[in-house]
Every structure is written in structure tokens, then in C-alpha cells.
């Protein structure tokens, strides 16, 4: 299914509203297909693989490629990072993990963008 320029299908489609509501500023493009979320930002491409966890959780594996913008910067061009997060259902009786997974996805993408901005700033100062 294509909705408003976004391709959505499968498990990843459950997380699409986290992007549709504008929580990730400057988003250039995205795809939510099967078990993979792909986000394109001005300075990065971020892929998130989803895998269900027992009993009702969700594993998110983030792979990010950050690109340095501009030719005058001395930070080194392209930087990579990857990390994993397991999202558990809220509450002791379980429940739907989707809302928590959307929050985690957004929080981790925003934190990664901040880390990269700090690293660029430090590299520019050191040059």
C-alpha cells in the first residue's frame, strides 16, 4: 500500500505513524516494508530491521550512515553506526508493543542525529 508518498507493508507498517505525525523533522523519505524501516534524512540514511521477540516484544536493529555535508568540513566524510534495542510490551500484563516501539524508534533516531552533530563539531574544532 502507498499512503501519502510512503510505502507501507507488513510488520514495519505498524511503526509508520511515528514518522507520519512529524516527530522526525527534516525527513526526506521513508519506507516501511515487511520487517524493515528505511529513513532518509539530509545527513543520514537509517535502516531499522524488526524482529519479534518472545513473548510479545520487538527487537529493533539500527544501522545508520551519516554523511558530512559540505566540502570545507574536516570531519572525515561518512560515518557508520549500528545498535540494537529490545522493546518490551508495556505493563506487567503485556499489551501492544507498537506505541512503545514507535517512541523508541523516534527517540533513538533523534539521539543518533544529536551524537553525530556533536562528533562533527568536535572534529571541526580539532582540525
PDB file of C-alpha atoms in Angstrom, residues 73-75 79 118-127:
ATOM      1  CA  UNK A  73      34.491  20.366   6.812  1.00  0.00           C
ATOM      2  CA  UNK A  74      37.314  18.213   8.168  1.00  0.00           C
ATOM      3  CA  UNK A  75      35.278  15.520   9.945  1.00  0.00           C
ATOM      4  CA  UNK A  79      30.468   7.656   9.424  1.00  0.00           C
ATOM      5  CA  UNK A 118      28.388  16.660  18.335  1.00  0.00           C
ATOM      6  CA  UNK A 119      31.008  14.434  16.680  1.00  0.00           C
ATOM      7  CA  UNK A 120      31.120  16.720  13.636  1.00  0.00           C
ATOM      8  CA  UNK A 121      31.503  19.760  15.847  1.00  0.00           C
ATOM      9  CA  UNK A 122      34.355  18.127  17.795  1.00  0.00           C
ATOM     10  CA  UNK A 123      36.105  17.050  14.578  1.00  0.00           C
ATOM     11  CA  UNK A 124      35.848  20.559  13.157  1.00  0.00           C
ATOM     12  CA  UNK A 125      37.339  22.037  16.342  1.00  0.00           C
ATOM     13  CA  UNK A 126      40.200  19.526  16.296  1.00  0.00           C
ATOM     14  CA  UNK A 127      41.070  20.312  12.670  1.00  0.00           C
TER      15      UNK A 127
END
